[in-house]
Coordinates of C-alpha atoms and ligand atoms in Angstrom, one line a residue:
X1 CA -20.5 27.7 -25.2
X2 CA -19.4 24.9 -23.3
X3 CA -20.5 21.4 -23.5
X4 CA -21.5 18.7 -20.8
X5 CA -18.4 16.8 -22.5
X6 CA -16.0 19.5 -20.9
X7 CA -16.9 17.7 -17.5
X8 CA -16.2 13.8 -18.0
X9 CA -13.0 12.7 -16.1
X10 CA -10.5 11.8 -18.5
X11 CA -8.0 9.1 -17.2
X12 CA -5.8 6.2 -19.1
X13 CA -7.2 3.1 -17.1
X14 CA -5.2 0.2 -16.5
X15 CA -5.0 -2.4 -19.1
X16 CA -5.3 -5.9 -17.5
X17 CA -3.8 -8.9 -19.6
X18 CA -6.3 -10.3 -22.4
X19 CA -8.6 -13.0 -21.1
X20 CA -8.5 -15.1 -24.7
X21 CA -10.8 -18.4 -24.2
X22 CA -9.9 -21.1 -26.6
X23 CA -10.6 -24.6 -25.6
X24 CA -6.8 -25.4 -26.6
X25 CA -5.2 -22.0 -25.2
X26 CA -2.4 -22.2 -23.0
X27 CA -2.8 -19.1 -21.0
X28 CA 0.4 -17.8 -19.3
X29 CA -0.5 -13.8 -19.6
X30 CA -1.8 -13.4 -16.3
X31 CA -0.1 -14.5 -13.2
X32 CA -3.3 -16.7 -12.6
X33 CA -2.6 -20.3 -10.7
X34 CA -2.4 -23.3 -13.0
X35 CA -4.3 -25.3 -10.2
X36 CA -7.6 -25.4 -8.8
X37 CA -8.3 -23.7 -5.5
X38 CA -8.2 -25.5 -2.4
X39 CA -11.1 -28.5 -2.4
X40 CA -12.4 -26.9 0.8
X41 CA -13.8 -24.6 -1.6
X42 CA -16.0 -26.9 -3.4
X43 CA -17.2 -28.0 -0.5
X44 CA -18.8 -24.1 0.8
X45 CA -19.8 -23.5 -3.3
X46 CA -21.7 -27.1 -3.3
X47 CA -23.2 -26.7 0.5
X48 CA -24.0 -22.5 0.2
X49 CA -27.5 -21.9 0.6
X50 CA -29.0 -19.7 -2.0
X51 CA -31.3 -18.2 0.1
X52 CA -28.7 -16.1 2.5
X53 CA -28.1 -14.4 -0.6
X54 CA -31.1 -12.3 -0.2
X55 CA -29.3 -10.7 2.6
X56 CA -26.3 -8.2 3.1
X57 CA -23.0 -9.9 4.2
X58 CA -21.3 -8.9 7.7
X59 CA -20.1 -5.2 6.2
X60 CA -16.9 -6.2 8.6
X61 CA -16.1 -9.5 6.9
X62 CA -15.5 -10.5 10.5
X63 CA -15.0 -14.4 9.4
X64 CA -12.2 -13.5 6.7
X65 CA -10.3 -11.3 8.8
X66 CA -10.0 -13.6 11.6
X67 CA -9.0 -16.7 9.2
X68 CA -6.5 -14.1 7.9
X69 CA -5.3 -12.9 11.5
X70 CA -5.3 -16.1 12.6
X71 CA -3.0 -17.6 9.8
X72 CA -0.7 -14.5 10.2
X73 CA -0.6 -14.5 14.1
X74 CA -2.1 -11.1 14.0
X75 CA -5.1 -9.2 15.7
X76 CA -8.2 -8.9 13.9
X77 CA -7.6 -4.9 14.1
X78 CA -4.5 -5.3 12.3
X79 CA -5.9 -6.9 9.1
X80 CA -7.8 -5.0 6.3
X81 CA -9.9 -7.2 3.3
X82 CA -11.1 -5.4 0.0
X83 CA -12.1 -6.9 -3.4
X84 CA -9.0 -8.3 -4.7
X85 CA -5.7 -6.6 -3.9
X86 CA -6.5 -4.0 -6.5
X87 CA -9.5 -2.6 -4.3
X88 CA -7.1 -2.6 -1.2
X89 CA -3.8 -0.8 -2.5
X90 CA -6.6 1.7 -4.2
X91 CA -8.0 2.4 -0.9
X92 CA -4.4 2.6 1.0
X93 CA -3.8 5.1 -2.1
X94 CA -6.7 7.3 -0.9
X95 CA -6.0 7.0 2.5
X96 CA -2.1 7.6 2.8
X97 CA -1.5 9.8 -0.1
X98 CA -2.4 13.4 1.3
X99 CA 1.0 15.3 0.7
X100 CA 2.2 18.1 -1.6
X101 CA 5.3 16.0 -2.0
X102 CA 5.7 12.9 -4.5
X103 CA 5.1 9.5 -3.9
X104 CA 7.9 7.4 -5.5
X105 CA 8.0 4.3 -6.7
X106 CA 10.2 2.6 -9.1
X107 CA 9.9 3.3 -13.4
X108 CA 9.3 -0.5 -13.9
X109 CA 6.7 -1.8 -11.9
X110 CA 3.1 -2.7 -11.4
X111 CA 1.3 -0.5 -13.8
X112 CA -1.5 0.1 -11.7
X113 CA 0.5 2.3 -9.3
X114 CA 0.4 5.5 -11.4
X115 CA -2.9 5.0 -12.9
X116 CA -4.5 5.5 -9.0
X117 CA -2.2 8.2 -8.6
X118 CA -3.7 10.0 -11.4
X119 CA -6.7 9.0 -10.8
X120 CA -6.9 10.3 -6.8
X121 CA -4.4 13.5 -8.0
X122 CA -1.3 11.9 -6.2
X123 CA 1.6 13.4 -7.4
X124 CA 4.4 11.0 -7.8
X125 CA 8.1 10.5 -9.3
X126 CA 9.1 6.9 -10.7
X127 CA 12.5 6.5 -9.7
X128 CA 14.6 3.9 -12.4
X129 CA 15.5 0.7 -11.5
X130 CA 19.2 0.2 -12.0
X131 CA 19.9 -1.8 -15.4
X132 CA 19.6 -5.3 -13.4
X133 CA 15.7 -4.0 -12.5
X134 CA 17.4 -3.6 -9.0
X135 CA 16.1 -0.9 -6.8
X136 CA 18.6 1.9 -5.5
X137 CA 17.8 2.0 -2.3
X138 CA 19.0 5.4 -1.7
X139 CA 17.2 7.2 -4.2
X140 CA 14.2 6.9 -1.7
X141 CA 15.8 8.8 1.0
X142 CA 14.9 11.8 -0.3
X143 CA 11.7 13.7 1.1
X144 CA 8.4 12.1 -0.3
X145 CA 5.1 11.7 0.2
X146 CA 4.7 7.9 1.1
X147 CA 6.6 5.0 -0.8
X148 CA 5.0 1.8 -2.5
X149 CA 7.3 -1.2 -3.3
X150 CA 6.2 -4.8 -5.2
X151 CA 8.3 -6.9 -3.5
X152 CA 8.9 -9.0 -5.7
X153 CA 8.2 -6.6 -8.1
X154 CA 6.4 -7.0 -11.1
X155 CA 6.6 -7.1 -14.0
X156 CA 10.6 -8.2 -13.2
X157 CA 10.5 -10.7 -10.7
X158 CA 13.3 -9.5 -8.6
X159 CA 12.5 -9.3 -4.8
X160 CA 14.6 -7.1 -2.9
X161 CA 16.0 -8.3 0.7
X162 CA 14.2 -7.9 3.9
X163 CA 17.3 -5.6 4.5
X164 CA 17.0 -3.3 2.1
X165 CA 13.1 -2.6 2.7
X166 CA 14.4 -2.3 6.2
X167 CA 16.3 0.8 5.6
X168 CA 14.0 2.1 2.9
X169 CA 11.3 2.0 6.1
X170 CA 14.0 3.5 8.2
X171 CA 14.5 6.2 5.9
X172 CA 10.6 7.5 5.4
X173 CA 9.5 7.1 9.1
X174 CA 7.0 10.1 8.0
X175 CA 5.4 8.8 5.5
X176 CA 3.3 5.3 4.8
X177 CA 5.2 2.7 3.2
X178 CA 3.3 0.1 1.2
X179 CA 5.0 -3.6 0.6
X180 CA 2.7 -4.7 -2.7
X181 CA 3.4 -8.9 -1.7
X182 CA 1.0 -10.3 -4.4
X183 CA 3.3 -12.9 -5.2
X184 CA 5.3 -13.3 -1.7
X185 CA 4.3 -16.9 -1.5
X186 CA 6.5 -18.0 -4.3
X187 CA 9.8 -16.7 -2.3
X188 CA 10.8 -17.1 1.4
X189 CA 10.7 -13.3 2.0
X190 CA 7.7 -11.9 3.3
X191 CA 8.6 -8.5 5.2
X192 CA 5.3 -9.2 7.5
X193 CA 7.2 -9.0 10.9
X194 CA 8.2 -5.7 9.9
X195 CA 4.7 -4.1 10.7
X196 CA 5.7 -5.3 14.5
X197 CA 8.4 -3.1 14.3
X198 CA 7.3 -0.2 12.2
X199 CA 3.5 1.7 12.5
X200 CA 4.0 3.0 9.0
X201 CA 4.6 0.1 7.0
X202 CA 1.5 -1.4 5.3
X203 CA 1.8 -5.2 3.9
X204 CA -0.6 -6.3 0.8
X205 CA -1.0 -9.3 0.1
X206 CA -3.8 -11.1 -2.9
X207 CA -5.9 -14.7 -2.9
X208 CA -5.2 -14.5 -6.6
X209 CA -1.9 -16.1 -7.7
X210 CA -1.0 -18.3 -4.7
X211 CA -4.2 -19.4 -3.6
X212 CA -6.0 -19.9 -7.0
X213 CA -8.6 -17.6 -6.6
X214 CA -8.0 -14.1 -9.2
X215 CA -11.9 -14.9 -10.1
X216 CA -13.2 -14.5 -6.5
X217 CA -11.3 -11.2 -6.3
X218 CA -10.2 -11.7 -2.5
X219 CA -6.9 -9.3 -1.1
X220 CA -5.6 -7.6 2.3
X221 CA -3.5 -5.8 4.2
X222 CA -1.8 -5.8 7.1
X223 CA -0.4 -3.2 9.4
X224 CA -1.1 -1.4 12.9
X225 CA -4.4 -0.9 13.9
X226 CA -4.2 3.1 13.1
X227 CA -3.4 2.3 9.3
X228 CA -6.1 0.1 9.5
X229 CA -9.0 2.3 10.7
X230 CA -8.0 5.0 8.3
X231 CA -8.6 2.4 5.5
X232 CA -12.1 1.3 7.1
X233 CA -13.3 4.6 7.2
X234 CA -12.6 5.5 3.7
X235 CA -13.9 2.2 2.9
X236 CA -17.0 2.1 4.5
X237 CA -17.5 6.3 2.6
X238 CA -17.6 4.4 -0.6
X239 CA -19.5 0.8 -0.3
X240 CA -20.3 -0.5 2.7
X241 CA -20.6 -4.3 1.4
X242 CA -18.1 -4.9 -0.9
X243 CA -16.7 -8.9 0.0
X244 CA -19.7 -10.9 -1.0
X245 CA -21.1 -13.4 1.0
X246 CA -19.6 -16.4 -0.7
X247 CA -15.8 -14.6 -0.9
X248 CA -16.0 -14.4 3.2
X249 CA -16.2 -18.0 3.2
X250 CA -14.6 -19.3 0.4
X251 CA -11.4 -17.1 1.1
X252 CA -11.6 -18.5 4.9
X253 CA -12.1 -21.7 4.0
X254 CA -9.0 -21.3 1.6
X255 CA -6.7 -19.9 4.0
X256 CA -7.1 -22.8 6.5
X257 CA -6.7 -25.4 4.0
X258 CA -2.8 -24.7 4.4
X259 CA -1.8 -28.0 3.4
X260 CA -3.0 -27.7 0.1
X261 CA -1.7 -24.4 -0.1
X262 CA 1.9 -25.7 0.4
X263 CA 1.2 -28.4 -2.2
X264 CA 0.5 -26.2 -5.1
X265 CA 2.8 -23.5 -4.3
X266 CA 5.9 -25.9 -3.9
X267 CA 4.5 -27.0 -7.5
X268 CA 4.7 -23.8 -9.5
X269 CA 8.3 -23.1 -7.6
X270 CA 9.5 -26.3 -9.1
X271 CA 7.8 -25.5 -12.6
X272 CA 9.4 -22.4 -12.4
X273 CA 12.9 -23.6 -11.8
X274 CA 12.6 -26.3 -14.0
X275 CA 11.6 -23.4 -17.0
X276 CA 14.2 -21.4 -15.7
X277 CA 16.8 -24.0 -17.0
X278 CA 14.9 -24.5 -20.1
X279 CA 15.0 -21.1 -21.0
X280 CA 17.9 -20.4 -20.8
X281 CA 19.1 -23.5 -22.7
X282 CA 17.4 -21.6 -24.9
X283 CA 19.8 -18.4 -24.9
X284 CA 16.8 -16.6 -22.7
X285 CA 18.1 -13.9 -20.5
X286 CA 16.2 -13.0 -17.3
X287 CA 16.9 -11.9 -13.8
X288 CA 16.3 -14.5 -11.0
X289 CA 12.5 -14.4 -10.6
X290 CA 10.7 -15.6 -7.0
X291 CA 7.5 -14.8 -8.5
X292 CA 5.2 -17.5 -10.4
X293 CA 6.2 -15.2 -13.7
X294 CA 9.4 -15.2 -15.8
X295 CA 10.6 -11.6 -17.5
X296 CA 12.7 -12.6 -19.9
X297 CA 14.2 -11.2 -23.7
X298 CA 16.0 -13.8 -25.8
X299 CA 19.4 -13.1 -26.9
X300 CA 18.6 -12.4 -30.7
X301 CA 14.8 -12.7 -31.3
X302 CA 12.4 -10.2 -30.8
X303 CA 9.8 -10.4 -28.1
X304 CA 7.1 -9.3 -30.2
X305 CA 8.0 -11.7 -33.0
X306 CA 7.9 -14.3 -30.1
X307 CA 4.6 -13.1 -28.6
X308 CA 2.8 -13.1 -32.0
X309 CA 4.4 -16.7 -33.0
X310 CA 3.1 -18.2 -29.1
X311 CA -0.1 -16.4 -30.2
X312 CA -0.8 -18.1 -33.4
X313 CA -0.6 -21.7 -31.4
X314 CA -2.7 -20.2 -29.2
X315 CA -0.4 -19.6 -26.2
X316 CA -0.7 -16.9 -24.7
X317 CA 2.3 -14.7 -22.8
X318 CA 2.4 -10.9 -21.9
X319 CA 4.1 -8.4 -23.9
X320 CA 4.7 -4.4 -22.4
X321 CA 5.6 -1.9 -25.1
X322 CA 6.8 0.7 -22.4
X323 CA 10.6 2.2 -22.3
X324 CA 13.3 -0.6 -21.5
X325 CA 11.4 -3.7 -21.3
X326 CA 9.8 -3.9 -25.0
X327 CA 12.4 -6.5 -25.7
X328 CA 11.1 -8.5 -23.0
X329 CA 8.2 -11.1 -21.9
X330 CA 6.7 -12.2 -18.9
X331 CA 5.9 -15.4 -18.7
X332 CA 3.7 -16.8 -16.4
X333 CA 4.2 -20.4 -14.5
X334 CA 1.7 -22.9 -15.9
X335 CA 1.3 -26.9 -15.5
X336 CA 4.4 -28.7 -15.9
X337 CA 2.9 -30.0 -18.9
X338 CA 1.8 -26.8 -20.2
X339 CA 5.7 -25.3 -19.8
X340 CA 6.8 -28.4 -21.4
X341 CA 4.4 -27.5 -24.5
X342 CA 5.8 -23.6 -24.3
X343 CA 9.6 -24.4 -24.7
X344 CA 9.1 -27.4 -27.6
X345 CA 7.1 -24.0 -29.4
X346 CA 10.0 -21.8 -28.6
X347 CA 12.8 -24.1 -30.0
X348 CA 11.0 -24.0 -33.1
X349 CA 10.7 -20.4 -32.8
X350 CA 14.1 -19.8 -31.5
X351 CA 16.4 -21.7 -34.1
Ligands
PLP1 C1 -1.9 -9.2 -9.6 C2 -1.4 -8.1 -8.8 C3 -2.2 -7.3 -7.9 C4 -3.7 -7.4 -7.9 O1 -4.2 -8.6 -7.6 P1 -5.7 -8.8 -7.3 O2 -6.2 -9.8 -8.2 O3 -6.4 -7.5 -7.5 O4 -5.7 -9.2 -5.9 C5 -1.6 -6.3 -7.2 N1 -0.3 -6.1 -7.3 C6 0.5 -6.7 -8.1 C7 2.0 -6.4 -8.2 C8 0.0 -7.7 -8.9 O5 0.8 -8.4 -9.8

């Protein structure tokens, strides 16, 4: 006898950080901006009125994607916007993963990549970082079914050239390359003119680490018009509405607002130089991070007995227990005040 229990999907989800809410806390766990979104956005939240909420937004998101293509010097018809970057790499997942061969992406990285891939039967490989977390760029010669890269990656920080994604592209001109640039603003090193020169190469990019917005859940992507079409029509066989009313304008209004934009990003690149020098002061060890995250082991205490110390003063840091980076913690760029409060609890903690 079987049971209707033989039938449930089984699948590992994705574990997103904790979201702990102490009036005291001092959350670094998440990659989320220490500042307040763009004051453009108080403006739409304290002018919207309720009553266009009784009807379905545009299904196109017309507005976003043309304060997107606009910012980026793009066509509309080269811009895609889903429900946070999460919602758009799933669907580039869906769409661009059809082969009998592997994806590959690297052993350390965003640990959504291989949850979708289960998830939509992808199969894939995880090729190892080198032991700096550097990528070998020719392990991804090889044949493959499509390629994803965080760039800078994450959980590590480490953003790899514009030349070396180059030739990875160069390499897999059959397949569809996806560039994961959720935290691109806090570098130089955007590979976005790339998708002039290459129709396979698909950019992401996310509202909710640079521009302050993880609780609107606002992403997109960028690439040839092709790519983009195959993404709307899987998109529009699965929901048909899914930016809400108040996320078209509240993620225009943000992208226009770039003066802001460079204000606060310039701030948490300064914070994170500043705990940079701090940490490792502190006998910290990390690789050069240009994301608003460190990843970083100390030279004799454990990270767990660091996490659960941060913890009990209720500040709050991520910890991965996966293969070669137990030791280690990713720290995420807070206030300068707030950084200042995390290295006086580490010297205690340290010494
Ligand atoms: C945070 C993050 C995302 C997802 O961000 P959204 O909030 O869904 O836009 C995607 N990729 C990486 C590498 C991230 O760190």
């Amino acid at each position: 006898m079987g049971s209707w229990k033989d039938n449930i999907r089984k699948i590992n989800p994705y574990v997103p950080g904790e979201q702990p809410d102490f009036p005291d806390m001092i959350k670094l766990n998440t990659n989320e901006n220490p500042y307040p979104p763009s004051p453009e956005v108080r403006k739409i939240l304290d002018a919207y009125p309720e009553s266009l909420l009784r009807l379905y937004p545009d299904p196109n998101s017309a507005k976003l994607v043309e304060a997107i293509a606009s910012y980026n010097k793009l066509r509309n018809d080269q811009v895609f916007v889903g429900v946070g970057s999460d919602d758009v790499l799933a669907i580039a997942f869906m769409t661009f993963f059809h082969s009998d061969k592997p994806i590959l992406f690297p052993d350390i990285t965003y640990s959504f990549y291989d949850v979708w891939a289960e998830l939509f039967r992808i199969p894939y490989e995880q090729i190892p970082l080198d032991e700096h977390f550097e990528i070998v760029r020719s392990d991804y010669y090889k044949e493959n079914g499509g390629v994803v890269i965080a760039n800078p990656n994450a959980p590590t920080g480490i953003c790899q050239s514009i030349e070396a994604l180059e030739d990875i592209i160069v390499h897999n001109q059959n397949v569809v390359v996806i560039l994961d640039e959720a935290y691109i603003d806090f570098s130089n090193m955007s590979a976005r003119k790339l998708i002039d020169r290459y129709e396979n190469v698909l950019i992401v990019q996310t509202y909710s680490k640079s521009r302050s917005l993880a609780g609107m859940r606002i992403g997109h992507a960028m690439g040839n018009p092709e790519l983009i079409a195959a993404m709307n029509d899987v998109r529009f066989s699965f929901n048909s509405y899914p930016m809400t009313r108040l996320s078209v304008e509240i993620g225009a209004a943000a992208i226009r607002d770039t003066e802001y934009f460079e204000k606060i990003r310039r701030k948490v690149i300064e914070t994170r130089e500043w705990t940079k020098k701090e940490l490792k002061r502190l006998g910290f060890l990390f690789g050069d991070s240009m994301a608003n995250f460190i990843f970083a082991r100390h030279e004799k205490v454990a990270a767990q007995t660091i996490f659960d110390k941060l913890r009990e003063k209720h500040i709050f840091v991520r910890h991965f227990s996966s293969p070669r980076i137990e030791n280690y913690l990713r720290i995420s760029i807070g206030t300068e005040q707030e950084m200042k409060t995390l290295i006086r609890e580490m010297e205690r903690i340290i010494q």
